[in-house]
């Protein structure tokens, strides 16, 4: 937070700030909806968290779409993991092909600035979990060439080369030699290194190995909400030293203290109902997962206490107090979670986040940095050869 004497015409008007600022969301799982539900993101959708109509209402300029291979369904490598990633990448390319008036594929910060100025939405891609590189170094470049601009070594299941925060293997696994080679290759190509979902050991190996800024695309602070998915203060300081950015997730389980325990209880209560919905769904594995998630979404809303944007800003405040205004951004995890803050139900509600930042005393230029400016700086840095 810095004091400001600037009195522009848009001061203190969240929506006006949104219209002018370049807003970059570092993580949404809407890709799965494109592939499995064949949704049309040019239309206003009646469910989910993101489409072009609501994105424009919220002032969003650039969306990183997650290329996520669910290891339980598609494996931790091999042809099926690669195929699942390739289908998702095609779906993102398809956005701009089907609706060139609304979407444009972007791979650089300059692309984002140009597309934002034209009034369109930039679509970018990040790979969540390195399963699709199939333990082959040349596949990092393959995905770079397909437009992928960030990657994390693992999602909730560890790869052989990078430990995850979500499983037993990750408790002792960092990066092995191949994992370090992958980071160097990403540095060489200009692909950002994402630490969200990684084990603590992998985090520390990455900040030691990477010669370029390191980012967390969708994480919170462990000092506020003590879950393994979040970063400790020491990690946030180390990540900032690389020049990187922690993009704060909107997911209540990762931002609200005690929420994970409450959700675990609810999960036990609704387990039978979730299973029944899965059994009754006659579609493929992806559709069975959708059926399970629909029950979860309904029951979490009914049974769990509401969380608001104020809690997201608590995490932003914490990071700013630790390392300053230049190392924080946003990574919604929209369409990848079954519950979102009560006043941030979709991308259209993003101005509520800005309103809370203004209430806490952030200046307009601070807000510009948080909403996208910091990540554009990192992209430019990582793009340098
Ligand atoms: Zn995630």
JSON list of C-alpha atoms in Angstrom, two decimals, residues 87-287:
[
{"chain": "A", "resi": 87, "resn": "UNK", "atom": "CA", "xyz": [-6.90, -31.58, -27.43]},
{"chain": "A", "resi": 88, "resn": "UNK", "atom": "CA", "xyz": [-7.05, -28.78, -24.87]},
{"chain": "A", "resi": 89, "resn": "UNK", "atom": "CA", "xyz": [-4.48, -26.69, -26.74]},
{"chain": "A", "resi": 90, "resn": "UNK", "atom": "CA", "xyz": [-6.52, -27.14, -29.93]},
{"chain": "A", "resi": 91, "resn": "UNK", "atom": "CA", "xyz": [-9.63, -25.99, -28.04]},
{"chain": "A", "resi": 92, "resn": "UNK", "atom": "CA", "xyz": [-7.90, -22.74, -27.02]},
{"chain": "A", "resi": 93, "resn": "UNK", "atom": "CA", "xyz": [-6.66, -22.17, -30.58]},
{"chain": "A", "resi": 94, "resn": "UNK", "atom": "CA", "xyz": [-10.27, -22.83, -31.62]},
{"chain": "A", "resi": 95, "resn": "UNK", "atom": "CA", "xyz": [-11.57, -19.93, -29.52]},
{"chain": "A", "resi": 96, "resn": "UNK", "atom": "CA", "xyz": [-9.86, -17.39, -31.75]},
{"chain": "A", "resi": 97, "resn": "UNK", "atom": "CA", "xyz": [-10.63, -19.35, -34.92]},
{"chain": "A", "resi": 98, "resn": "UNK", "atom": "CA", "xyz": [-14.37, -19.47, -34.20]},
{"chain": "A", "resi": 99, "resn": "UNK", "atom": "CA", "xyz": [-14.72, -16.00, -32.68]},
{"chain": "A", "resi": 100, "resn": "UNK", "atom": "CA", "xyz": [-11.90, -13.78, -34.00]},
{"chain": "A", "resi": 101, "resn": "UNK", "atom": "CA", "xyz": [-14.00, -10.71, -33.10]},
{"chain": "A", "resi": 102, "resn": "UNK", "atom": "CA", "xyz": [-13.81, -11.68, -29.39]},
{"chain": "A", "resi": 103, "resn": "UNK", "atom": "CA", "xyz": [-10.71, -13.78, -28.73]},
{"chain": "A", "resi": 104, "resn": "UNK", "atom": "CA", "xyz": [-7.14, -13.66, -29.93]},
{"chain": "A", "resi": 105, "resn": "UNK", "atom": "CA", "xyz": [-4.38, -16.08, -29.08]},
{"chain": "A", "resi": 106, "resn": "UNK", "atom": "CA", "xyz": [-1.45, -14.43, -27.29]},
{"chain": "A", "resi": 107, "resn": "UNK", "atom": "CA", "xyz": [2.01, -15.64, -26.34]},
{"chain": "A", "resi": 108, "resn": "UNK", "atom": "CA", "xyz": [3.79, -12.43, -25.31]},
{"chain": "A", "resi": 109, "resn": "UNK", "atom": "CA", "xyz": [3.23, -9.37, -23.11]},
{"chain": "A", "resi": 110, "resn": "UNK", "atom": "CA", "xyz": [3.23, -7.24, -26.28]},
{"chain": "A", "resi": 111, "resn": "UNK", "atom": "CA", "xyz": [0.42, -9.41, -27.67]},
{"chain": "A", "resi": 112, "resn": "UNK", "atom": "CA", "xyz": [-1.58, -8.88, -24.47]},
{"chain": "A", "resi": 113, "resn": "UNK", "atom": "CA", "xyz": [-1.16, -5.09, -24.61]},
{"chain": "A", "resi": 114, "resn": "UNK", "atom": "CA", "xyz": [-2.10, -4.94, -28.30]},
{"chain": "A", "resi": 115, "resn": "UNK", "atom": "CA", "xyz": [-5.13, -7.24, -27.92]},
{"chain": "A", "resi": 116, "resn": "UNK", "atom": "CA", "xyz": [-6.34, -5.36, -24.82]},
{"chain": "A", "resi": 117, "resn": "UNK", "atom": "CA", "xyz": [-6.10, -2.07, -26.72]},
{"chain": "A", "resi": 118, "resn": "UNK", "atom": "CA", "xyz": [-8.20, -3.55, -29.54]},
{"chain": "A", "resi": 119, "resn": "UNK", "atom": "CA", "xyz": [-10.99, -4.45, -27.10]},
{"chain": "A", "resi": 120, "resn": "UNK", "atom": "CA", "xyz": [-10.61, -8.19, -27.53]},
{"chain": "A", "resi": 121, "resn": "UNK", "atom": "CA", "xyz": [-9.64, -10.76, -24.90]},
{"chain": "A", "resi": 122, "resn": "UNK", "atom": "CA", "xyz": [-6.22, -12.39, -25.07]},
{"chain": "A", "resi": 123, "resn": "UNK", "atom": "CA", "xyz": [-6.20, -16.18, -24.65]},
{"chain": "A", "resi": 124, "resn": "UNK", "atom": "CA", "xyz": [-2.96, -17.63, -23.30]},
{"chain": "A", "resi": 125, "resn": "UNK", "atom": "CA", "xyz": [-2.00, -21.10, -22.12]},
{"chain": "A", "resi": 126, "resn": "UNK", "atom": "CA", "xyz": [-0.19, -22.56, -19.14]},
{"chain": "A", "resi": 127, "resn": "UNK", "atom": "CA", "xyz": [0.45, -26.24, -18.49]},
{"chain": "A", "resi": 128, "resn": "UNK", "atom": "CA", "xyz": [-0.66, -27.39, -15.04]},
{"chain": "A", "resi": 129, "resn": "UNK", "atom": "CA", "xyz": [1.51, -30.40, -14.18]},
{"chain": "A", "resi": 130, "resn": "UNK", "atom": "CA", "xyz": [4.21, -31.57, -16.56]},
{"chain": "A", "resi": 131, "resn": "UNK", "atom": "CA", "xyz": [2.60, -34.95, -17.31]},
{"chain": "A", "resi": 132, "resn": "UNK", "atom": "CA", "xyz": [2.25, -34.26, -21.03]},
{"chain": "A", "resi": 133, "resn": "UNK", "atom": "CA", "xyz": [5.97, -33.73, -21.61]},
{"chain": "A", "resi": 134, "resn": "UNK", "atom": "CA", "xyz": [6.20, -37.48, -20.98]},
{"chain": "A", "resi": 135, "resn": "UNK", "atom": "CA", "xyz": [9.66, -37.23, -19.39]},
{"chain": "A", "resi": 136, "resn": "UNK", "atom": "CA", "xyz": [11.18, -36.07, -22.70]},
{"chain": "A", "resi": 137, "resn": "UNK", "atom": "CA", "xyz": [13.10, -32.81, -22.75]},
{"chain": "A", "resi": 138, "resn": "UNK", "atom": "CA", "xyz": [12.26, -32.12, -26.41]},
{"chain": "A", "resi": 139, "resn": "UNK", "atom": "CA", "xyz": [8.56, -32.00, -25.53]},
{"chain": "A", "resi": 140, "resn": "UNK", "atom": "CA", "xyz": [9.08, -28.78, -23.54]},
{"chain": "A", "resi": 141, "resn": "UNK", "atom": "CA", "xyz": [9.87, -27.06, -26.83]},
{"chain": "A", "resi": 142, "resn": "UNK", "atom": "CA", "xyz": [7.02, -28.92, -28.54]},
{"chain": "A", "resi": 143, "resn": "UNK", "atom": "CA", "xyz": [4.53, -27.34, -26.14]},
{"chain": "A", "resi": 144, "resn": "UNK", "atom": "CA", "xyz": [6.28, -23.97, -26.27]},
{"chain": "A", "resi": 145, "resn": "UNK", "atom": "CA", "xyz": [5.83, -24.04, -30.05]},
{"chain": "A", "resi": 146, "resn": "UNK", "atom": "CA", "xyz": [2.14, -24.83, -29.56]},
{"chain": "A", "resi": 147, "resn": "UNK", "atom": "CA", "xyz": [1.83, -21.63, -27.49]},
{"chain": "A", "resi": 148, "resn": "UNK", "atom": "CA", "xyz": [2.22, -22.80, -23.87]},
{"chain": "A", "resi": 149, "resn": "UNK", "atom": "CA", "xyz": [3.89, -20.04, -21.82]},
{"chain": "A", "resi": 150, "resn": "UNK", "atom": "CA", "xyz": [4.08, -21.47, -18.32]},
{"chain": "A", "resi": 151, "resn": "UNK", "atom": "CA", "xyz": [4.36, -24.92, -16.77]},
{"chain": "A", "resi": 152, "resn": "UNK", "atom": "CA", "xyz": [4.43, -26.46, -13.31]},
{"chain": "A", "resi": 153, "resn": "UNK", "atom": "CA", "xyz": [6.29, -29.74, -12.78]},
{"chain": "A", "resi": 154, "resn": "UNK", "atom": "CA", "xyz": [3.34, -31.43, -11.11]},
{"chain": "A", "resi": 155, "resn": "UNK", "atom": "CA", "xyz": [-0.31, -30.99, -10.17]},
{"chain": "A", "resi": 156, "resn": "UNK", "atom": "CA", "xyz": [-1.59, -33.02, -7.18]},
{"chain": "A", "resi": 157, "resn": "UNK", "atom": "CA", "xyz": [0.32, -36.14, -8.23]},
{"chain": "A", "resi": 158, "resn": "UNK", "atom": "CA", "xyz": [4.13, -36.01, -8.24]},
{"chain": "A", "resi": 159, "resn": "UNK", "atom": "CA", "xyz": [5.99, -36.65, -11.48]},
{"chain": "A", "resi": 160, "resn": "UNK", "atom": "CA", "xyz": [9.20, -38.70, -11.39]},
{"chain": "A", "resi": 161, "resn": "UNK", "atom": "CA", "xyz": [11.07, -35.40, -11.73]},
{"chain": "A", "resi": 162, "resn": "UNK", "atom": "CA", "xyz": [9.09, -32.95, -9.54]},
{"chain": "A", "resi": 163, "resn": "UNK", "atom": "CA", "xyz": [7.44, -33.43, -6.14]},
{"chain": "A", "resi": 164, "resn": "UNK", "atom": "CA", "xyz": [3.82, -32.35, -5.59]},
{"chain": "A", "resi": 165, "resn": "UNK", "atom": "CA", "xyz": [2.33, -30.76, -2.46]},
{"chain": "A", "resi": 166, "resn": "UNK", "atom": "CA", "xyz": [-0.61, -33.17, -2.88]},
{"chain": "A", "resi": 167, "resn": "UNK", "atom": "CA", "xyz": [0.80, -36.67, -2.35]},
{"chain": "A", "resi": 168, "resn": "UNK", "atom": "CA", "xyz": [3.12, -38.79, -0.20]},
{"chain": "A", "resi": 169, "resn": "UNK", "atom": "CA", "xyz": [5.97, -38.83, -2.74]},
{"chain": "A", "resi": 170, "resn": "UNK", "atom": "CA", "xyz": [6.12, -35.04, -2.60]},
{"chain": "A", "resi": 171, "resn": "UNK", "atom": "CA", "xyz": [6.96, -35.10, 1.11]},
{"chain": "A", "resi": 172, "resn": "UNK", "atom": "CA", "xyz": [10.52, -36.06, 0.20]},
{"chain": "A", "resi": 173, "resn": "UNK", "atom": "CA", "xyz": [10.74, -35.30, -3.53]},
{"chain": "A", "resi": 174, "resn": "UNK", "atom": "CA", "xyz": [12.13, -32.09, -5.01]},
{"chain": "A", "resi": 175, "resn": "UNK", "atom": "CA", "xyz": [13.56, -31.88, -8.52]},
{"chain": "A", "resi": 176, "resn": "UNK", "atom": "CA", "xyz": [15.84, -34.63, -9.85]},
{"chain": "A", "resi": 177, "resn": "UNK", "atom": "CA", "xyz": [18.49, -33.99, -12.53]},
{"chain": "A", "resi": 178, "resn": "UNK", "atom": "CA", "xyz": [15.91, -34.24, -15.31]},
{"chain": "A", "resi": 179, "resn": "UNK", "atom": "CA", "xyz": [13.66, -31.81, -13.44]},
{"chain": "A", "resi": 180, "resn": "UNK", "atom": "CA", "xyz": [16.51, -29.30, -13.25]},
{"chain": "A", "resi": 181, "resn": "UNK", "atom": "CA", "xyz": [17.09, -29.81, -16.99]},
{"chain": "A", "resi": 182, "resn": "UNK", "atom": "CA", "xyz": [13.41, -29.03, -17.61]},
{"chain": "A", "resi": 183, "resn": "UNK", "atom": "CA", "xyz": [13.69, -25.75, -15.69]},
{"chain": "A", "resi": 184, "resn": "UNK", "atom": "CA", "xyz": [16.81, -24.76, -17.68]},
{"chain": "A", "resi": 185, "resn": "UNK", "atom": "CA", "xyz": [15.03, -25.61, -20.94]},
{"chain": "A", "resi": 186, "resn": "UNK", "atom": "CA", "xyz": [12.03, -23.48, -19.90]},
{"chain": "A", "resi": 187, "resn": "UNK", "atom": "CA", "xyz": [14.42, -20.61, -19.07]},
{"chain": "A", "resi": 188, "resn": "UNK", "atom": "CA", "xyz": [16.09, -21.00, -22.48]},
{"chain": "A", "resi": 189, "resn": "UNK", "atom": "CA", "xyz": [12.80, -21.02, -24.39]},
{"chain": "A", "resi": 190, "resn": "UNK", "atom": "CA", "xyz": [11.09, -18.26, -22.44]},
{"chain": "A", "resi": 191, "resn": "UNK", "atom": "CA", "xyz": [8.45, -20.39, -20.72]},
{"chain": "A", "resi": 192, "resn": "UNK", "atom": "CA", "xyz": [7.57, -19.19, -17.21]},
{"chain": "A", "resi": 193, "resn": "UNK", "atom": "CA", "xyz": [8.21, -21.56, -14.29]},
{"chain": "A", "resi": 194, "resn": "UNK", "atom": "CA", "xyz": [5.14, -22.09, -12.07]},
{"chain": "A", "resi": 195, "resn": "UNK", "atom": "CA", "xyz": [5.48, -23.42, -8.51]},
{"chain": "A", "resi": 196, "resn": "UNK", "atom": "CA", "xyz": [1.76, -23.71, -7.65]},
{"chain": "A", "resi": 197, "resn": "UNK", "atom": "CA", "xyz": [0.96, -27.31, -6.55]},
{"chain": "A", "resi": 198, "resn": "UNK", "atom": "CA", "xyz": [4.62, -28.20, -6.06]},
{"chain": "A", "resi": 199, "resn": "UNK", "atom": "CA", "xyz": [6.20, -29.69, -2.93]},
{"chain": "A", "resi": 200, "resn": "UNK", "atom": "CA", "xyz": [8.27, -27.48, -0.63]},
{"chain": "A", "resi": 201, "resn": "UNK", "atom": "CA", "xyz": [11.41, -29.32, -1.69]},
{"chain": "A", "resi": 202, "resn": "UNK", "atom": "CA", "xyz": [10.61, -28.83, -5.37]},
{"chain": "A", "resi": 203, "resn": "UNK", "atom": "CA", "xyz": [9.96, -25.12, -4.70]},
{"chain": "A", "resi": 204, "resn": "UNK", "atom": "CA", "xyz": [13.40, -24.66, -3.17]},
{"chain": "A", "resi": 205, "resn": "UNK", "atom": "CA", "xyz": [15.10, -26.64, -5.95]},
{"chain": "A", "resi": 206, "resn": "UNK", "atom": "CA", "xyz": [13.33, -24.46, -8.53]},
{"chain": "A", "resi": 207, "resn": "UNK", "atom": "CA", "xyz": [14.30, -21.09, -7.05]},
{"chain": "A", "resi": 208, "resn": "UNK", "atom": "CA", "xyz": [17.90, -22.34, -6.88]},
{"chain": "A", "resi": 209, "resn": "UNK", "atom": "CA", "xyz": [17.85, -23.63, -10.48]},
{"chain": "A", "resi": 210, "resn": "UNK", "atom": "CA", "xyz": [15.87, -21.02, -12.42]},
{"chain": "A", "resi": 211, "resn": "UNK", "atom": "CA", "xyz": [17.79, -18.09, -13.89]},
{"chain": "A", "resi": 212, "resn": "UNK", "atom": "CA", "xyz": [14.51, -16.28, -14.71]},
{"chain": "A", "resi": 213, "resn": "UNK", "atom": "CA", "xyz": [11.71, -14.99, -12.45]},
{"chain": "A", "resi": 214, "resn": "UNK", "atom": "CA", "xyz": [9.63, -17.77, -10.84]},
{"chain": "A", "resi": 215, "resn": "UNK", "atom": "CA", "xyz": [5.85, -17.44, -10.45]},
{"chain": "A", "resi": 216, "resn": "UNK", "atom": "CA", "xyz": [3.03, -19.05, -8.48]},
{"chain": "A", "resi": 217, "resn": "UNK", "atom": "CA", "xyz": [0.02, -18.92, -10.80]},
{"chain": "A", "resi": 218, "resn": "UNK", "atom": "CA", "xyz": [-2.68, -19.72, -8.22]},
{"chain": "A", "resi": 219, "resn": "UNK", "atom": "CA", "xyz": [-1.62, -19.92, -4.57]},
{"chain": "A", "resi": 220, "resn": "UNK", "atom": "CA", "xyz": [-2.16, -18.24, -1.21]},
{"chain": "A", "resi": 221, "resn": "UNK", "atom": "CA", "xyz": [-0.17, -17.57, 1.96]},
{"chain": "A", "resi": 222, "resn": "UNK", "atom": "CA", "xyz": [0.41, -20.34, 4.47]},
{"chain": "A", "resi": 223, "resn": "UNK", "atom": "CA", "xyz": [0.79, -17.73, 7.24]},
{"chain": "A", "resi": 224, "resn": "UNK", "atom": "CA", "xyz": [-2.96, -17.03, 6.86]},
{"chain": "A", "resi": 225, "resn": "UNK", "atom": "CA", "xyz": [-4.29, -20.38, 5.65]},
{"chain": "A", "resi": 226, "resn": "UNK", "atom": "CA", "xyz": [-2.08, -23.28, 6.57]},
{"chain": "A", "resi": 227, "resn": "UNK", "atom": "CA", "xyz": [-2.52, -25.70, 3.68]},
{"chain": "A", "resi": 228, "resn": "UNK", "atom": "CA", "xyz": [0.35, -27.37, 1.75]},
{"chain": "A", "resi": 229, "resn": "UNK", "atom": "CA", "xyz": [-0.81, -25.72, -1.50]},
{"chain": "A", "resi": 230, "resn": "UNK", "atom": "CA", "xyz": [0.10, -22.29, -0.11]},
{"chain": "A", "resi": 231, "resn": "UNK", "atom": "CA", "xyz": [3.49, -20.61, 0.25]},
{"chain": "A", "resi": 232, "resn": "UNK", "atom": "CA", "xyz": [5.32, -19.89, 3.49]},
{"chain": "A", "resi": 233, "resn": "UNK", "atom": "CA", "xyz": [6.68, -16.40, 4.12]},
{"chain": "A", "resi": 234, "resn": "UNK", "atom": "CA", "xyz": [10.23, -17.66, 3.43]},
{"chain": "A", "resi": 235, "resn": "UNK", "atom": "CA", "xyz": [9.06, -18.99, 0.06]},
{"chain": "A", "resi": 236, "resn": "UNK", "atom": "CA", "xyz": [7.34, -15.71, -0.85]},
{"chain": "A", "resi": 237, "resn": "UNK", "atom": "CA", "xyz": [10.52, -13.78, -0.02]},
{"chain": "A", "resi": 238, "resn": "UNK", "atom": "CA", "xyz": [12.65, -16.20, -2.10]},
{"chain": "A", "resi": 239, "resn": "UNK", "atom": "CA", "xyz": [10.23, -16.07, -5.04]},
{"chain": "A", "resi": 240, "resn": "UNK", "atom": "CA", "xyz": [10.20, -12.25, -4.95]},
{"chain": "A", "resi": 241, "resn": "UNK", "atom": "CA", "xyz": [14.02, -12.28, -5.02]},
{"chain": "A", "resi": 242, "resn": "UNK", "atom": "CA", "xyz": [13.85, -14.04, -8.40]},
{"chain": "A", "resi": 243, "resn": "UNK", "atom": "CA", "xyz": [11.75, -11.09, -9.61]},
{"chain": "A", "resi": 244, "resn": "UNK", "atom": "CA", "xyz": [8.63, -13.26, -9.71]},
{"chain": "A", "resi": 245, "resn": "UNK", "atom": "CA", "xyz": [4.98, -12.86, -8.71]},
{"chain": "A", "resi": 246, "resn": "UNK", "atom": "CA", "xyz": [2.59, -14.75, -6.39]},
{"chain": "A", "resi": 247, "resn": "UNK", "atom": "CA", "xyz": [-0.82, -14.74, -8.03]},
{"chain": "A", "resi": 248, "resn": "UNK", "atom": "CA", "xyz": [-3.41, -15.08, -5.29]},
{"chain": "A", "resi": 249, "resn": "UNK", "atom": "CA", "xyz": [-6.02, -17.80, -5.78]},
{"chain": "A", "resi": 250, "resn": "UNK", "atom": "CA", "xyz": [-9.74, -17.07, -5.12]},
{"chain": "A", "resi": 251, "resn": "UNK", "atom": "CA", "xyz": [-10.55, -20.59, -3.88]},
{"chain": "A", "resi": 252, "resn": "UNK", "atom": "CA", "xyz": [-12.01, -20.48, -0.33]},
{"chain": "A", "resi": 253, "resn": "UNK", "atom": "CA", "xyz": [-10.26, -23.72, 0.70]},
{"chain": "A", "resi": 254, "resn": "UNK", "atom": "CA", "xyz": [-6.88, -22.08, 0.13]},
{"chain": "A", "resi": 255, "resn": "UNK", "atom": "CA", "xyz": [-7.64, -18.60, 1.46]},
{"chain": "A", "resi": 256, "resn": "UNK", "atom": "CA", "xyz": [-10.02, -19.03, 4.42]},
{"chain": "A", "resi": 257, "resn": "UNK", "atom": "CA", "xyz": [-8.52, -20.36, 7.68]},
{"chain": "A", "resi": 258, "resn": "UNK", "atom": "CA", "xyz": [-10.26, -23.57, 8.83]},
{"chain": "A", "resi": 259, "resn": "UNK", "atom": "CA", "xyz": [-12.19, -23.98, 5.57]},
{"chain": "A", "resi": 260, "resn": "UNK", "atom": "CA", "xyz": [-10.30, -27.09, 4.45]},
{"chain": "A", "resi": 261, "resn": "UNK", "atom": "CA", "xyz": [-11.30, -28.94, 7.64]},
{"chain": "A", "resi": 262, "resn": "UNK", "atom": "CA", "xyz": [-14.96, -27.94, 7.25]},
{"chain": "A", "resi": 263, "resn": "UNK", "atom": "CA", "xyz": [-14.94, -29.00, 3.62]},
{"chain": "A", "resi": 264, "resn": "UNK", "atom": "CA", "xyz": [-13.44, -32.38, 4.53]},
{"chain": "A", "resi": 265, "resn": "UNK", "atom": "CA", "xyz": [-16.37, -32.96, 6.88]},
{"chain": "A", "resi": 266, "resn": "UNK", "atom": "CA", "xyz": [-18.88, -32.04, 4.19]},
{"chain": "A", "resi": 267, "resn": "UNK", "atom": "CA", "xyz": [-17.08, -34.30, 1.71]},
{"chain": "A", "resi": 268, "resn": "UNK", "atom": "CA", "xyz": [-17.59, -37.23, 4.10]},
{"chain": "A", "resi": 269, "resn": "UNK", "atom": "CA", "xyz": [-21.28, -36.34, 4.54]},
{"chain": "A", "resi": 270, "resn": "UNK", "atom": "CA", "xyz": [-21.98, -36.16, 0.79]},
{"chain": "A", "resi": 271, "resn": "UNK", "atom": "CA", "xyz": [-19.70, -39.02, -0.34]},
{"chain": "A", "resi": 272, "resn": "UNK", "atom": "CA", "xyz": [-22.56, -41.44, -1.02]},
{"chain": "A", "resi": 273, "resn": "UNK", "atom": "CA", "xyz": [-24.53, -38.86, -2.98]},
{"chain": "A", "resi": 274, "resn": "UNK", "atom": "CA", "xyz": [-21.46, -37.91, -5.05]},
{"chain": "A", "resi": 275, "resn": "UNK", "atom": "CA", "xyz": [-20.85, -41.58, -5.85]},
{"chain": "A", "resi": 276, "resn": "UNK", "atom": "CA", "xyz": [-24.49, -42.11, -6.82]},
{"chain": "A", "resi": 277, "resn": "UNK", "atom": "CA", "xyz": [-24.36, -39.17, -9.26]},
{"chain": "A", "resi": 278, "resn": "UNK", "atom": "CA", "xyz": [-21.20, -40.63, -10.78]},
{"chain": "A", "resi": 279, "resn": "UNK", "atom": "CA", "xyz": [-22.78, -44.08, -11.17]},
{"chain": "A", "resi": 280, "resn": "UNK", "atom": "CA", "xyz": [-25.95, -42.68, -12.74]},
{"chain": "A", "resi": 281, "resn": "UNK", "atom": "CA", "xyz": [-23.96, -40.69, -15.33]},
{"chain": "A", "resi": 282, "resn": "UNK", "atom": "CA", "xyz": [-23.65, -42.90, -18.42]},
{"chain": "A", "resi": 283, "resn": "UNK", "atom": "CA", "xyz": [-21.05, -40.78, -20.24]},
{"chain": "A", "resi": 284, "resn": "UNK", "atom": "CA", "xyz": [-17.26, -41.18, -20.24]},
{"chain": "A", "resi": 285, "resn": "UNK", "atom": "CA", "xyz": [-14.86, -40.66, -17.31]},
{"chain": "A", "resi": 286, "resn": "UNK", "atom": "CA", "xyz": [-14.76, -36.89, -17.85]},
{"chain": "A", "resi": 287, "resn": "UNK", "atom": "CA", "xyz": [-18.58, -36.70, -17.72]}
]
